[in-house]
Every structure is written in C-alpha cells, then in structure tokens.
PDB file of C-alpha atoms in Angstrom:
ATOM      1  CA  UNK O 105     -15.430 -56.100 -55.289  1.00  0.00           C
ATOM      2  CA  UNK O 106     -18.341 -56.972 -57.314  1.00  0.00           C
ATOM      3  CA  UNK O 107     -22.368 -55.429 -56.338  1.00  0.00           C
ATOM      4  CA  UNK O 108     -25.051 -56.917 -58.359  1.00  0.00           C
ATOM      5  CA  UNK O 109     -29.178 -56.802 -57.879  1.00  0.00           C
ATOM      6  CA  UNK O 110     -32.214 -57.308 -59.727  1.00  0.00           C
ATOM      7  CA  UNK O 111     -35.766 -57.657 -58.965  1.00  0.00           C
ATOM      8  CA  UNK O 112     -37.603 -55.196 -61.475  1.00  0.00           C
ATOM      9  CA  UNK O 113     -38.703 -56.948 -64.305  1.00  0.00           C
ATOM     10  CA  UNK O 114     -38.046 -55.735 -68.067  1.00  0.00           C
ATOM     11  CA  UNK O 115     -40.028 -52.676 -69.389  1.00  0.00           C
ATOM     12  CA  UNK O 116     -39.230 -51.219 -72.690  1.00  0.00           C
ATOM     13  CA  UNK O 117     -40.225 -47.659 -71.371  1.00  0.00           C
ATOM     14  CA  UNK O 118     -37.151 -47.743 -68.913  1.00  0.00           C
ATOM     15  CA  UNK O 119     -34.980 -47.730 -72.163  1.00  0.00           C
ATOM     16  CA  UNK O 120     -34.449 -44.125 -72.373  1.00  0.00           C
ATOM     17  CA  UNK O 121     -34.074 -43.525 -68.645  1.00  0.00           C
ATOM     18  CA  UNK O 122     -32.103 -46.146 -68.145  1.00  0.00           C
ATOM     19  CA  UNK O 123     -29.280 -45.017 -70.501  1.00  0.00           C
ATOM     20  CA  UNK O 124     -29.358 -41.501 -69.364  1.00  0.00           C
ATOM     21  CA  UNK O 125     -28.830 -42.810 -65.949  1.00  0.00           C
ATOM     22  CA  UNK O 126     -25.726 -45.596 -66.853  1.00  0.00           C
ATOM     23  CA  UNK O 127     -23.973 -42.455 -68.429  1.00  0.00           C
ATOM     24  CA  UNK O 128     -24.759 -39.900 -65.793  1.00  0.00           C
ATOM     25  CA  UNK O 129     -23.708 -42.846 -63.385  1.00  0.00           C
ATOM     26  CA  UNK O 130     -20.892 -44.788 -64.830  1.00  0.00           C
ATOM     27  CA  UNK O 131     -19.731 -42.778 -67.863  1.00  0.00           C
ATOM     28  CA  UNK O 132     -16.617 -43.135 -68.408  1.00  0.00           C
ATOM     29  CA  UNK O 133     -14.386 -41.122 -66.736  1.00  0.00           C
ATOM     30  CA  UNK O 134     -16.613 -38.387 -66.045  1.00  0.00           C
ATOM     31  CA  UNK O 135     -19.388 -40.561 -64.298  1.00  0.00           C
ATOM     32  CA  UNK O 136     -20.640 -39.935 -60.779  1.00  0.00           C
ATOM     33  CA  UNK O 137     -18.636 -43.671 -59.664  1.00  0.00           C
ATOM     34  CA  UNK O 138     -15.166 -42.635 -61.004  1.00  0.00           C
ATOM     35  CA  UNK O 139     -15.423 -38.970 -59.931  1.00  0.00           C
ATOM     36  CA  UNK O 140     -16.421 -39.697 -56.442  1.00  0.00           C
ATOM     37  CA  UNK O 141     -14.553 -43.434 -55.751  1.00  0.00           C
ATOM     38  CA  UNK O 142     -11.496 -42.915 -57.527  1.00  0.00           C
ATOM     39  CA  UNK O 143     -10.758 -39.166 -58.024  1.00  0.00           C
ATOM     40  CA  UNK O 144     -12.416 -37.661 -54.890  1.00  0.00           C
ATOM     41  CA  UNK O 145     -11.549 -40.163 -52.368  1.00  0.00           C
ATOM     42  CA  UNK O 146      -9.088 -42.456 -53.498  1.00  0.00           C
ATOM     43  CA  UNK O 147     -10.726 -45.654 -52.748  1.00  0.00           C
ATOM     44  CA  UNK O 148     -10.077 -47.169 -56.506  1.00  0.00           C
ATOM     45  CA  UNK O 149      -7.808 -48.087 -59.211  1.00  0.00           C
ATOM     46  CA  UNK O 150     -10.727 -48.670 -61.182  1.00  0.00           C
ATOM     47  CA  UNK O 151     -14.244 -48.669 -60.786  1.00  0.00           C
ATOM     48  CA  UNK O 152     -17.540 -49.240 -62.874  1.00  0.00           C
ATOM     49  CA  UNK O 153     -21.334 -49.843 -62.744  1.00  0.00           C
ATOM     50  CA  UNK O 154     -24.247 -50.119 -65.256  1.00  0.00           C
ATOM     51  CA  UNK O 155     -27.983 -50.878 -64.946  1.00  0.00           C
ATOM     52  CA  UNK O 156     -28.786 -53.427 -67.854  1.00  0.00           C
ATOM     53  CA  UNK O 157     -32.530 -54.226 -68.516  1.00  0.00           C
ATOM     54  CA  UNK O 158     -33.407 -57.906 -69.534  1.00  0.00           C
ATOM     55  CA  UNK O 159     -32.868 -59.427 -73.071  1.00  0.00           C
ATOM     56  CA  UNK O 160     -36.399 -60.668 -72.961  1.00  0.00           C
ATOM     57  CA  UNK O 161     -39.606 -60.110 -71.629  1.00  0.00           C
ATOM     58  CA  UNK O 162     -40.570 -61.482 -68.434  1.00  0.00           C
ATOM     59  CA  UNK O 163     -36.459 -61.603 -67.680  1.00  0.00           C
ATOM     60  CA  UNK O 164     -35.559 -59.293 -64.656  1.00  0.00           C
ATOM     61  CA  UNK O 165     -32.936 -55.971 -65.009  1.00  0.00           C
ATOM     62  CA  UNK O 166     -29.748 -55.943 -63.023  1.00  0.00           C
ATOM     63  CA  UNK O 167     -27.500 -53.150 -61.723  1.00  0.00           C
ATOM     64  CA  UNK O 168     -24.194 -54.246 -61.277  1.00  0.00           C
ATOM     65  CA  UNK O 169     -20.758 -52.914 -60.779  1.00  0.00           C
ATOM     66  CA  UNK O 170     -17.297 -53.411 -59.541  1.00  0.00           C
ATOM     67  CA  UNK O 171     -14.780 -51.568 -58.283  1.00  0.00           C
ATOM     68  CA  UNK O 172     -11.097 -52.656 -58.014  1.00  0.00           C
ATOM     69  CA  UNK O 173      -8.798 -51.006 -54.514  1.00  0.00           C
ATOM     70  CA  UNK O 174      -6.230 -52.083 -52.173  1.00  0.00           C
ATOM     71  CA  UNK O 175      -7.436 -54.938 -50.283  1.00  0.00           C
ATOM     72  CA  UNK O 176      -6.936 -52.550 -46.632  1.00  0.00           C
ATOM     73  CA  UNK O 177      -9.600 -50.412 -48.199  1.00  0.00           C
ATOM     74  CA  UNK O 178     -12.117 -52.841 -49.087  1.00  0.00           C
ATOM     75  CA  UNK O 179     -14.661 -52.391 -46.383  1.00  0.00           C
ATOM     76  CA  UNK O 180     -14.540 -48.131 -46.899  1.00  0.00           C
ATOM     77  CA  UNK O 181     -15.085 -48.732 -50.864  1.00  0.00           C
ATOM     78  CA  UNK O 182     -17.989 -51.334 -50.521  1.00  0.00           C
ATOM     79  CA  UNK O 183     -19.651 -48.408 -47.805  1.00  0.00           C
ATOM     80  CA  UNK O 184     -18.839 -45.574 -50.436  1.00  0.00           C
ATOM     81  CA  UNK O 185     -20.161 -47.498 -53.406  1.00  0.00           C
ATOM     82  CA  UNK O 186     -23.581 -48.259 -51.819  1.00  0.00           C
ATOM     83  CA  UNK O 187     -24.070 -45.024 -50.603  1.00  0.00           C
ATOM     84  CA  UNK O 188     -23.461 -44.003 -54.369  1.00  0.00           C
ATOM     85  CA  UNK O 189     -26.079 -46.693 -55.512  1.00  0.00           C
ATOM     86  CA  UNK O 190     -28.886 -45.959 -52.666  1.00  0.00           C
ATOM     87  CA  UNK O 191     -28.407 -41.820 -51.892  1.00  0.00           C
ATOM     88  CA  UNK O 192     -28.374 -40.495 -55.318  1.00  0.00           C
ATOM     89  CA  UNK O 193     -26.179 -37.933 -55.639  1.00  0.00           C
ATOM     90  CA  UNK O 194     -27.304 -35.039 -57.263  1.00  0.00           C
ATOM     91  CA  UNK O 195     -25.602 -33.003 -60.151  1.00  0.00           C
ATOM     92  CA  UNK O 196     -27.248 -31.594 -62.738  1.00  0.00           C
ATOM     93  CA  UNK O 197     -24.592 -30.575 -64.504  1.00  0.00           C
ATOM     94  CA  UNK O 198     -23.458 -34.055 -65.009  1.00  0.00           C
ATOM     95  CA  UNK O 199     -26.959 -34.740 -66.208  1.00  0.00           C
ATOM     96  CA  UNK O 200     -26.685 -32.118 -68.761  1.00  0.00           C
ATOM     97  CA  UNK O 201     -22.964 -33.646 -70.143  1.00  0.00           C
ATOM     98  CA  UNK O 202     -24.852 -37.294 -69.941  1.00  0.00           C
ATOM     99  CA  UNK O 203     -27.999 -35.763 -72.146  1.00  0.00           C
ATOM    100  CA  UNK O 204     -26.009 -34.367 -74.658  1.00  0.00           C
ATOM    101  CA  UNK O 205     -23.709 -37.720 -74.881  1.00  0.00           C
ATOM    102  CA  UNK O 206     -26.905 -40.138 -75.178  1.00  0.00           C
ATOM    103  CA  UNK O 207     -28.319 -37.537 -78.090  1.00  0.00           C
ATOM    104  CA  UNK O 208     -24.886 -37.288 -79.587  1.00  0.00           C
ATOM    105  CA  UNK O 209     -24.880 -41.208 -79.813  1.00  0.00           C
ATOM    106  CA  UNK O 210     -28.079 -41.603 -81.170  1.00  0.00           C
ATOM    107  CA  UNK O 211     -27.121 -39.241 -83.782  1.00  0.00           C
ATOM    108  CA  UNK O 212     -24.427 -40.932 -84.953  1.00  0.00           C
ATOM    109  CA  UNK O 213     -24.636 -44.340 -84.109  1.00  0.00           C
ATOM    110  CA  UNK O 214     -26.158 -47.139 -86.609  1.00  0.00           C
ATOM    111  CA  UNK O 215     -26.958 -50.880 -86.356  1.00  0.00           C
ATOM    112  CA  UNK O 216     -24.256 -52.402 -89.033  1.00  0.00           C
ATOM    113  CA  UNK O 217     -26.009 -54.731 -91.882  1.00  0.00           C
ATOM    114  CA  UNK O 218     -24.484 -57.511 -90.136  1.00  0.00           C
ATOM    115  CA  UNK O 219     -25.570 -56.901 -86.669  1.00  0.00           C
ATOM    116  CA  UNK O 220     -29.168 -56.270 -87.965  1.00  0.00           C
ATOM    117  CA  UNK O 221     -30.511 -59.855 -87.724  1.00  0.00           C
ATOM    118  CA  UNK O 222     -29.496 -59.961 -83.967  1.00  0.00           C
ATOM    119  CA  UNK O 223     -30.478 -56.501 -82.972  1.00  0.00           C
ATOM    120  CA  UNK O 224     -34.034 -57.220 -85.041  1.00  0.00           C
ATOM    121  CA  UNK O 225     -34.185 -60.840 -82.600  1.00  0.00           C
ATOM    122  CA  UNK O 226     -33.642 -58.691 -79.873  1.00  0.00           C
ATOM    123  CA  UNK O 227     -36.584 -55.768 -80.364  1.00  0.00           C
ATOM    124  CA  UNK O 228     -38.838 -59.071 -81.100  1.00  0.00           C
ATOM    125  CA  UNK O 229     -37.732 -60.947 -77.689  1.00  0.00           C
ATOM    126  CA  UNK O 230     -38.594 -57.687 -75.650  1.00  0.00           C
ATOM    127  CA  UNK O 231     -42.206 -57.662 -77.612  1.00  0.00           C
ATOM    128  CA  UNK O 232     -40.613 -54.371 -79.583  1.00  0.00           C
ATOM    129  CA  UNK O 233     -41.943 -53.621 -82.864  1.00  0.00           C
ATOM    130  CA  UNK O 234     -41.066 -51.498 -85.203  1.00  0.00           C
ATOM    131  CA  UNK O 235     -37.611 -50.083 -84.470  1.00  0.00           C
ATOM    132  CA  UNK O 236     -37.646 -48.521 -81.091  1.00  0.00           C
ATOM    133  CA  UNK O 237     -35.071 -46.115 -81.483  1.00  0.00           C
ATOM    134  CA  UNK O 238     -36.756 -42.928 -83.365  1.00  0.00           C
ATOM    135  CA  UNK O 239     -39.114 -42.700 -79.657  1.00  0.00           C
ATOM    136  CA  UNK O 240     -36.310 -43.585 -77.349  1.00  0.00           C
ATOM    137  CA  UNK O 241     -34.477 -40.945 -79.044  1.00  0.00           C
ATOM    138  CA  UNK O 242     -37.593 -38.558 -78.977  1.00  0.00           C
ATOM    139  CA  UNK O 243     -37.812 -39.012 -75.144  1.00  0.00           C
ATOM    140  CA  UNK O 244     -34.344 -38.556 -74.371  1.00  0.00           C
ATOM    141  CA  UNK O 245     -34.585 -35.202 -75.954  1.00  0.00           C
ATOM    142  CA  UNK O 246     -37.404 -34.669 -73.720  1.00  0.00           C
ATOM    143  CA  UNK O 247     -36.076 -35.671 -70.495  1.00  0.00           C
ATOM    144  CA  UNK O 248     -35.332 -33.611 -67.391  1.00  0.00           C
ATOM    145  CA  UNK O 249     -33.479 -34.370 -64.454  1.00  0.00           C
ATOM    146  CA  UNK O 250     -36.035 -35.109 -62.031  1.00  0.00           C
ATOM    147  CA  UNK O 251     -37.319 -38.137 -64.288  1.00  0.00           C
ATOM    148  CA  UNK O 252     -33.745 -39.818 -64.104  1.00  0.00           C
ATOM    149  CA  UNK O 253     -33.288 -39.326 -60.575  1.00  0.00           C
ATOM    150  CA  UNK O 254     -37.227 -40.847 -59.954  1.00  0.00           C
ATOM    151  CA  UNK O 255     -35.857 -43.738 -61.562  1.00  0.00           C
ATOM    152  CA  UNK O 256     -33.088 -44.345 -59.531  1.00  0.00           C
ATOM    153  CA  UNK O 257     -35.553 -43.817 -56.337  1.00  0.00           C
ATOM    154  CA  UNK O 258     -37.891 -46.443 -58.160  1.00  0.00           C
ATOM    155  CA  UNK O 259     -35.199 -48.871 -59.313  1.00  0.00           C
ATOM    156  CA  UNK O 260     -31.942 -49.134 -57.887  1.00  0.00           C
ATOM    157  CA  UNK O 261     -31.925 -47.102 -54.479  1.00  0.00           C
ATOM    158  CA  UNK O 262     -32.248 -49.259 -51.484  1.00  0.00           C
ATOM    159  CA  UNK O 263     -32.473 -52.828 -52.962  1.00  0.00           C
ATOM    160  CA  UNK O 264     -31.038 -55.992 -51.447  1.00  0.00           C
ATOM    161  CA  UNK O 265     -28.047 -56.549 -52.846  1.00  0.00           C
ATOM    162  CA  UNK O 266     -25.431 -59.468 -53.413  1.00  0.00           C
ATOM    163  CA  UNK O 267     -21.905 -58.465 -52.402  1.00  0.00           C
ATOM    164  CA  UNK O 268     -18.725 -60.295 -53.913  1.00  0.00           C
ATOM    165  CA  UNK O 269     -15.112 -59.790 -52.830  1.00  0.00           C
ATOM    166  CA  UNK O 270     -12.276 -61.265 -53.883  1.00  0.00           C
ATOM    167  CA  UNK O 271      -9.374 -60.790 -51.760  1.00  0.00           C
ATOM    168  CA  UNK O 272      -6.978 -61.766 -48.458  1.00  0.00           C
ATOM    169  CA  UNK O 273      -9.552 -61.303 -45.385  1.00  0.00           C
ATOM    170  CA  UNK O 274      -6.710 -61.300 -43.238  1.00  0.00           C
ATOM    171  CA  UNK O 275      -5.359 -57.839 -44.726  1.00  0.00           C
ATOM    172  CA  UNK O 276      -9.099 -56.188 -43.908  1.00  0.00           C
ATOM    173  CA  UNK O 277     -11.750 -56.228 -41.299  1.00  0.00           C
ATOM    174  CA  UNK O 278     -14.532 -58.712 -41.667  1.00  0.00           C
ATOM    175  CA  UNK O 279     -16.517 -57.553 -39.077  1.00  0.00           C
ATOM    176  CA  UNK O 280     -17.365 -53.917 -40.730  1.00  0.00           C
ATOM    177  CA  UNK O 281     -17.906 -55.698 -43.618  1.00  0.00           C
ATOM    178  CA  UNK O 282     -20.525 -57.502 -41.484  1.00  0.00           C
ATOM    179  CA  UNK O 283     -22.448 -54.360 -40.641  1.00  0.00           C
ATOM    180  CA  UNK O 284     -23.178 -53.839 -44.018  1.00  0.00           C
ATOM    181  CA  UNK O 285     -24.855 -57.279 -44.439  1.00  0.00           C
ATOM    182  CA  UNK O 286     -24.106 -61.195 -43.792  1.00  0.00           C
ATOM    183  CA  UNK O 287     -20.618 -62.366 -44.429  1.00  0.00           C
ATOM    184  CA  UNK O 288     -20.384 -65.837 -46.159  1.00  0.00           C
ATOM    185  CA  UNK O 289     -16.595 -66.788 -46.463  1.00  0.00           C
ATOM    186  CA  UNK O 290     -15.902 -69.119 -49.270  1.00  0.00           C
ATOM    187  CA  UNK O 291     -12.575 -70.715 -49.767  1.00  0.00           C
ATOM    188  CA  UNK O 292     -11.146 -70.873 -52.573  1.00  0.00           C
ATOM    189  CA  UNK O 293     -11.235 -74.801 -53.088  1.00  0.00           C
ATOM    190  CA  UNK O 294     -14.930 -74.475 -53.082  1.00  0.00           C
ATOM    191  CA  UNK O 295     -14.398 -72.043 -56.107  1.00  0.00           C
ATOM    192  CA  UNK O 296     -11.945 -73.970 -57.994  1.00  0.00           C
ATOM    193  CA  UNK O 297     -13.007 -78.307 -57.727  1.00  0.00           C
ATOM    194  CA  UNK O 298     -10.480 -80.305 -59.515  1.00  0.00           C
TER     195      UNK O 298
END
C-alpha cells in the first residue's frame, strides 16, 4: 500500500519543522508509524512515511508512505495509517527522542567535498543563500512540541490523498476500501504494455 499527497508549495521555513516531524513520525523503528502499525497492532511487516518539501521553488511538498501487510488486512492498515496521518497522535516523549536525534545529526553530520556542488545547486534552486543549516539548526534547538504538531494540523492532516495498492482484490474487501474513498481497479495489463 502506497499514500501519497501534495498541495503545499515549497517554503524554506518548513525545513526545520519538517524534519522534526519525519523523525517523530517515521523514525526508524521508534517512529509513531512502526510503533503503532507494526508493533501495537500488527497490521505490518514493514511500514514507512516521510514528508519531503520540493527541490525547487514554486515545486509542491509531498507526504508519502507505504506500508507492506498481508493482503486480508489491507483495508484495516489503509484505515489505521490515515488515521495516523490526519489525527495526530500525541507523544511528547517521542518528540523529545526526535529533538535530540535531529540536534545530534546536525552535530555531526557534514556535506562531503564531493557532494558540495550538488547540495550548493540545491540551496540556489530553493532561492537559499548562504548555507541554511547554522538557522535550521538554531530553530530546531528552539522548537517545542506544539510548533510540530501545528504543522501537521497545517500540512498533512486531512488532505486528499491518492491511495495505491498492490495486491489480489479477491483475498480482501473492496467495498470498505470504498468507504474510505473511490476505488479505481487497474489490471495489471494496463500496468505492464508489451
């Protein structure tokens, strides 16, 4: 199962939130998604999800993220996985762990000499000048729990969003799948043209 939306255009500022929220969210094994979809209920094998903002500027973000399950569970994983996108669930010691992670990493982390040109192309595409780092890092420090969880109100809770399964329909229920949004079957000849 794959969930992807965009819709909110690129903003440097959202830098800073936005990876406090991917780790709070998706990190690693410790993030909100695996704790509640694979640990808690059982509904995965594996799962993931990440808000990405645009390379450039006038580009739109995305959130997107998959989770892999046994096809008889598909339409109770898709249900739990929005809910996890749109009702925000709330721990603050998580946010603490994902602070300290994000700080951690811009403590130690450095741009290699040969990834430099790229990384320098990329600051200039998103209008970013000089090197944005020292005041994302600044504002991470800064950050509180409230901010992160405004920007998941602002940005990712309650958007339309574009559903992809891949799977045997006949070993799950289309039609709860269908009170979560349209269903569009697509075979897989349309997928694969020779």
């Amino acid at each position: 199962v794959f969930i992807e939306f965009g819709g909110v255009p690129f903003l440097a500022t959202l830098r800073s939130t936005a990876d406090l929220y991917n780790d709070y969210f998706a990190g690693g094994m410790s993030g909100i998604v695996f704790q509640e979809l694979r640990e808690a209920r059982a509904l995965a094998y594996s799962t993931f999800a990440r808000y990405d903002l645009a390379e450039r500027l006038g580009d739109q973000n995305v959130m997107w993220g998959y989770i892999g399950c046994q096809v008889d569970k598909t339409p109770e994983a898709v249900n739990a996985f929005i809910g996890l996108m749109d009702l925000r669930p709330e721990s603050p010691e998580r946010f603490a762990e994902a602070k300290k992670s994000i700080i951690n990493h811009y403590r130690v982390a450095k741009v290699g000499f040969r990834d430099m040109p790229g990384v320098i192309r990329t600051w200039e595409r998103q209008g970013l000048s000089p090197d944005p780092r020292k005041e994302r890092f600044a504002e991470i420090q800064l950050s509180e729990f409230p901010t992160m969880l405004n920007f998941q109100k602002e940005h990712i809770q309650n958007r339309p969003k574009l559903i992809s399964i891949l799977g045997d329909t006949s070993k799950f229920d289309l039609n709860s799948l269908s009170q979560i949004g349209k269903v569009i079957s697509v075979p897989i000849e349309a997928l694969f043209k020779p």
